[in-house]
Short mmCIF file of C-alpha atoms in Angstrom, two decimals:
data_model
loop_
_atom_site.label_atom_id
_atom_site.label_comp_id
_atom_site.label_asym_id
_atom_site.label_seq_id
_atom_site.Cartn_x
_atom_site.Cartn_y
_atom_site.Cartn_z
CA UNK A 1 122.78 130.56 61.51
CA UNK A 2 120.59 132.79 63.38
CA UNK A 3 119.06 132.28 66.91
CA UNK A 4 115.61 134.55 68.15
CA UNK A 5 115.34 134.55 72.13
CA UNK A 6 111.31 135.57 72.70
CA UNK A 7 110.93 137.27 76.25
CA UNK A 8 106.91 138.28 76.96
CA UNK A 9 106.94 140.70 79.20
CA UNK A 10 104.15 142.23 81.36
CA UNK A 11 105.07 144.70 84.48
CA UNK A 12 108.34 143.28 84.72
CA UNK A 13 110.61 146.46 84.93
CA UNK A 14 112.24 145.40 87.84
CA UNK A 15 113.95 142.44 85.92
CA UNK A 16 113.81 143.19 82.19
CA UNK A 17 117.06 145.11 81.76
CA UNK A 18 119.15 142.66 83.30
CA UNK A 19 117.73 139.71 81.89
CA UNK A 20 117.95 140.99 78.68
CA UNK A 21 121.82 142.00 79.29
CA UNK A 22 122.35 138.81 80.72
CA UNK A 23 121.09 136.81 77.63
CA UNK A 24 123.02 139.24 75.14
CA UNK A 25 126.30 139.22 76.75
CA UNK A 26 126.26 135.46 76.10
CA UNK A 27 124.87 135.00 72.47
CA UNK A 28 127.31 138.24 71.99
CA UNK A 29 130.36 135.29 73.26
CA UNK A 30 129.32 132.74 71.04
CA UNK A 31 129.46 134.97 67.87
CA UNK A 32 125.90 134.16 66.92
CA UNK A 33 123.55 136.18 64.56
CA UNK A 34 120.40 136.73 66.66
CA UNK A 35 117.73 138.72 67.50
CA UNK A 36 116.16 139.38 71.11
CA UNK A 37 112.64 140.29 71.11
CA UNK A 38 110.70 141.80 73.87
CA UNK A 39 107.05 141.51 73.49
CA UNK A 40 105.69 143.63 75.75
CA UNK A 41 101.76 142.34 76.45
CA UNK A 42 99.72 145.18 78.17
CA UNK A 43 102.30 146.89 80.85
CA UNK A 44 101.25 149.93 82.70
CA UNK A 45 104.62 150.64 84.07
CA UNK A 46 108.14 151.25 82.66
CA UNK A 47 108.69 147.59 80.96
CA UNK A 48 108.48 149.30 77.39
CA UNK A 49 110.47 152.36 78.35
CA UNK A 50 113.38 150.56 79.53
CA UNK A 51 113.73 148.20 76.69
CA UNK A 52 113.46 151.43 74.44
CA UNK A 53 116.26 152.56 76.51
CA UNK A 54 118.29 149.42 76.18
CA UNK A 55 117.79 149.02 71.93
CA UNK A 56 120.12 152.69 71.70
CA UNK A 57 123.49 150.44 72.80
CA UNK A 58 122.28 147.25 71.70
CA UNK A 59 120.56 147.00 67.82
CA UNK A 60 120.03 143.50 68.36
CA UNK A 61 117.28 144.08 70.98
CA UNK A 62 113.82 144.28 69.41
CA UNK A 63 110.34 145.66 70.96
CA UNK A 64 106.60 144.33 69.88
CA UNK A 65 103.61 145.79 71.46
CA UNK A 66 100.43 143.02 71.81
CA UNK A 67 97.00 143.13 74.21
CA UNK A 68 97.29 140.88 77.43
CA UNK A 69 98.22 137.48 77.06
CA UNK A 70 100.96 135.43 77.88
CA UNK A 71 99.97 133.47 74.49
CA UNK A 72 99.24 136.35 72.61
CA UNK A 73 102.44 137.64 73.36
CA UNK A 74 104.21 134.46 72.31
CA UNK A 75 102.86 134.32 69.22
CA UNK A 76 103.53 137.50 68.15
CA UNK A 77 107.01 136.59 68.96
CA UNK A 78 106.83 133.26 67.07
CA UNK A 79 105.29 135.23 64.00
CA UNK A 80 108.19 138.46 64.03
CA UNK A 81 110.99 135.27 64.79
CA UNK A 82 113.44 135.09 61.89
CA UNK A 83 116.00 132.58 63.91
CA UNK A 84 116.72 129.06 62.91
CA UNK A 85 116.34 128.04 66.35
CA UNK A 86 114.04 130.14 68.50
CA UNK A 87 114.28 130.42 72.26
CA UNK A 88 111.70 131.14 74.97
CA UNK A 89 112.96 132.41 77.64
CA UNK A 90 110.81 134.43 80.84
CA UNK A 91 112.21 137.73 82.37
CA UNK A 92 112.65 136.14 85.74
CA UNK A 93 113.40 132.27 85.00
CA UNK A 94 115.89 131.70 82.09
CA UNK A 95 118.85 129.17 81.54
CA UNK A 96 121.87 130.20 79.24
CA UNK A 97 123.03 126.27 78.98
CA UNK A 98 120.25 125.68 77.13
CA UNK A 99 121.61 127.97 74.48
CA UNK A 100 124.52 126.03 74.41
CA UNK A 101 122.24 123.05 73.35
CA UNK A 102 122.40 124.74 69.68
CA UNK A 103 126.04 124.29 69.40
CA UNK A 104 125.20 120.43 69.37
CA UNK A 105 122.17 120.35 67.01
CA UNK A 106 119.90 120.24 70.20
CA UNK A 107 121.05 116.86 70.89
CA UNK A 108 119.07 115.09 67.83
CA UNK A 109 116.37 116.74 69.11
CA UNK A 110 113.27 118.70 67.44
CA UNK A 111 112.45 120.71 71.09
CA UNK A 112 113.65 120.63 74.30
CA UNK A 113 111.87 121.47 77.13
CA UNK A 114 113.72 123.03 80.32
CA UNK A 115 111.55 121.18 82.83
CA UNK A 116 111.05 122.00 86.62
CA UNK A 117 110.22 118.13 87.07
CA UNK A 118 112.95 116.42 84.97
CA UNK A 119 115.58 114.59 86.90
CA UNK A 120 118.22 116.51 88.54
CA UNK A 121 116.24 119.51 88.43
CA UNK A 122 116.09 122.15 91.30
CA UNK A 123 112.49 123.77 91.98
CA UNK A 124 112.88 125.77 95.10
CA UNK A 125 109.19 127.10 94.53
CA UNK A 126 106.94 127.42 97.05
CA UNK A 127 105.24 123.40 98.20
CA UNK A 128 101.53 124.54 96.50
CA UNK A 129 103.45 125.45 93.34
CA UNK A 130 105.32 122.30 92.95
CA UNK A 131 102.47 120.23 94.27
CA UNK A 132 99.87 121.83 91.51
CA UNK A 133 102.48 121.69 88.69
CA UNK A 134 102.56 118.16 89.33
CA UNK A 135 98.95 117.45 88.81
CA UNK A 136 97.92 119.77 86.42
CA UNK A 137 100.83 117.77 84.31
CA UNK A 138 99.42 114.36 85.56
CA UNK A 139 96.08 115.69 83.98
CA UNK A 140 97.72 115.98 80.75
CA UNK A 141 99.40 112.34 81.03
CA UNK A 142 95.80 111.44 81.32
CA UNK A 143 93.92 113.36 79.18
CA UNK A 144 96.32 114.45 76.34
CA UNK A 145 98.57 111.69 76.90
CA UNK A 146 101.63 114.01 77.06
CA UNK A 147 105.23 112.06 77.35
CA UNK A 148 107.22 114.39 78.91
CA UNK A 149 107.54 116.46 82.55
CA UNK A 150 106.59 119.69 82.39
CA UNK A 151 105.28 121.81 78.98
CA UNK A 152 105.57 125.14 80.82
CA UNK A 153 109.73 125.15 81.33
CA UNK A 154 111.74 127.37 78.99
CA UNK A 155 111.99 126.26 75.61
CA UNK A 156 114.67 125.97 72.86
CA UNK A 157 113.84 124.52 69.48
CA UNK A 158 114.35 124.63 65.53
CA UNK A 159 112.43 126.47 63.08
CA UNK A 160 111.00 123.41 61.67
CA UNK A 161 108.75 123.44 64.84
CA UNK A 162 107.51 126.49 64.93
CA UNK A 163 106.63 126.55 60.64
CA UNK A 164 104.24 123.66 61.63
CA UNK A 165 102.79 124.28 64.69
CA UNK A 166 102.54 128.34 66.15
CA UNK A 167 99.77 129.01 63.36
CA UNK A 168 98.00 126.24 64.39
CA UNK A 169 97.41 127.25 67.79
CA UNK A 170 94.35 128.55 69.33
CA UNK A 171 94.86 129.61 73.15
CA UNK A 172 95.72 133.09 74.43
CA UNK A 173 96.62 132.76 78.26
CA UNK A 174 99.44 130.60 80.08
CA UNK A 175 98.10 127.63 78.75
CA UNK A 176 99.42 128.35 75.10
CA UNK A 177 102.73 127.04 76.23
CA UNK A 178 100.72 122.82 76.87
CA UNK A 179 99.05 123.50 73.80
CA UNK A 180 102.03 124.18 72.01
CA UNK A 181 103.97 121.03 73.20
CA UNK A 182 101.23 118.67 73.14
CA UNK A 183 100.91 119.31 69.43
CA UNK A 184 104.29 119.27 69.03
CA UNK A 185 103.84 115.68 70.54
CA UNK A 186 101.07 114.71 68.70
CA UNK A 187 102.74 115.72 65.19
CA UNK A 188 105.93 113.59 65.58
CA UNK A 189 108.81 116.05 66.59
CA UNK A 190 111.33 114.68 69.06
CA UNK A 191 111.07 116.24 72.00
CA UNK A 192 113.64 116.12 75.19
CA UNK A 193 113.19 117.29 79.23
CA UNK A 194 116.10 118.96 80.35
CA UNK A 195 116.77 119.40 83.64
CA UNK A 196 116.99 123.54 85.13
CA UNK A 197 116.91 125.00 88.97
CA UNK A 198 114.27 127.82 89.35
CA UNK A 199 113.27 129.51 92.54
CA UNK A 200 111.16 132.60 92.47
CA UNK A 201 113.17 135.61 93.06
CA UNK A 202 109.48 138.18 93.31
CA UNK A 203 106.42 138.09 94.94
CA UNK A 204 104.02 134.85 93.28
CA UNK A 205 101.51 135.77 90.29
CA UNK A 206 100.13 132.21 91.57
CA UNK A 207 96.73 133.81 93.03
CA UNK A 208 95.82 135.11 90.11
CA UNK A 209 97.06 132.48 88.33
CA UNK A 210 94.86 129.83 90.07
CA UNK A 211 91.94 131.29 89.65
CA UNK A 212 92.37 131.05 86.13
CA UNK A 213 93.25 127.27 85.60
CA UNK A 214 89.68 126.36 85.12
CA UNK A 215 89.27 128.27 82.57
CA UNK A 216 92.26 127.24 80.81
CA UNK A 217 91.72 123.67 80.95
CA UNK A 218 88.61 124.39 79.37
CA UNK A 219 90.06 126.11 76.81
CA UNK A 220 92.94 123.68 76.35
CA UNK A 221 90.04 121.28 75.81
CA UNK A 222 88.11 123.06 72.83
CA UNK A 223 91.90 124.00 71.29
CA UNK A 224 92.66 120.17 71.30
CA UNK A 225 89.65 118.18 70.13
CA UNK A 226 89.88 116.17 67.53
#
């Protein structure tokens, strides 16, 4: 059995190494084959460099170069993935018990979703975070009529999954990540919320983010018709 953890990474040389230490100290504990890949989407500062650095004492670590895009950068690492069950993990919000989630078959499960809004979950985020993550996901209740509690949490799921659905999607930006589950709804997989803490531990993207949520939706729209 193999397991692939995908980090994108843009500009994120403050956290890289140790995430990436972090995340191979405990696959290295479960005596796992896998594979971490970087995919490094458009960073002007030492992000590549220090991964570089890192793949001299540790040959599992992998490096792929894409444009910008959180999606692009995704499915690069979807299409490079040779894992059984592939991870997606982000440089500064990651869980490790949702590795252990592969020890147990993923709980009968297809993919699970770390989700900010599940149950028992911590979100320390800022109020305007929390408050727009919950309607941009009431928007897809209503619209996409998605099941679940949040599509943009960390991910864990097997193969099977990605074969079917990473070719078949269209987006480029943060919104790849709805896309991705909604058709993962929509084509039958079993999909489970599992509850995760996060708290932002760097300055918020979420300016620049918001002012490209219009857009997205837009595009989620023409990705989605029928």
């Amino acid at each position: 059995m193999k397991v692939s953890v995908i980090f994108p990474a843009r500009n994120e040389e403050e956290f890289i190494a140790s995430s990436i230490l972090d995340v191979h100290k405990y696959l290295k504990s479960k005596k796992y084959s896998f594979e971490v890949l970087v995919v490094d989407n458009g960073s002007n500062d030492n992000t590549a460099a220090i991964v570089k650095k890192l793949q001299k004492t540790k040959a599992e670590v992998k490096l792929l170069s894409t444009p910008p895009g959180y999606g692009i950068a995704i499915k690069k690492g979807l299409e490079k993935a040779l894992g059984d069950y592939i991870i997606i993990f982000n440089v500064d919000f990651y869980d490790l018990h949702l590795i252990d989630l592969i020890d147990i078959d993923l709980l009968g499960k297809d993919l699970i979703i770390g989700s900010k809004m599940a149950p028992w979950s911590t979100d320390k985020r800022p109020q305007s975070r929390r408050i727009i993550t919950y309607l941009f996901n009431l928007y897809l209740k209503i619209f996409y009529g998605f099941k679940g509690s949040d599509t943009h949490g960390i991910k864990v799921f097997k193969r099977s999954v990605l074969n079917n659905i990473y070719k078949k999607c269209k987006t480029t930006s943060g919104i790849f990540d709805s896309e991705f589950v909604i058709r993962a709804q929509r084509m039958g997989f079993k999909i489970m919320d599992y509850p995760v803490s996060i708290q932002e531990i760097r300055s918020s993207r979420f300016s620049k983010r918001f002012f490209q949520t219009p857009k997205d939706i837009l595009n989620l729209f023409i990705a989605l018709r029928k």
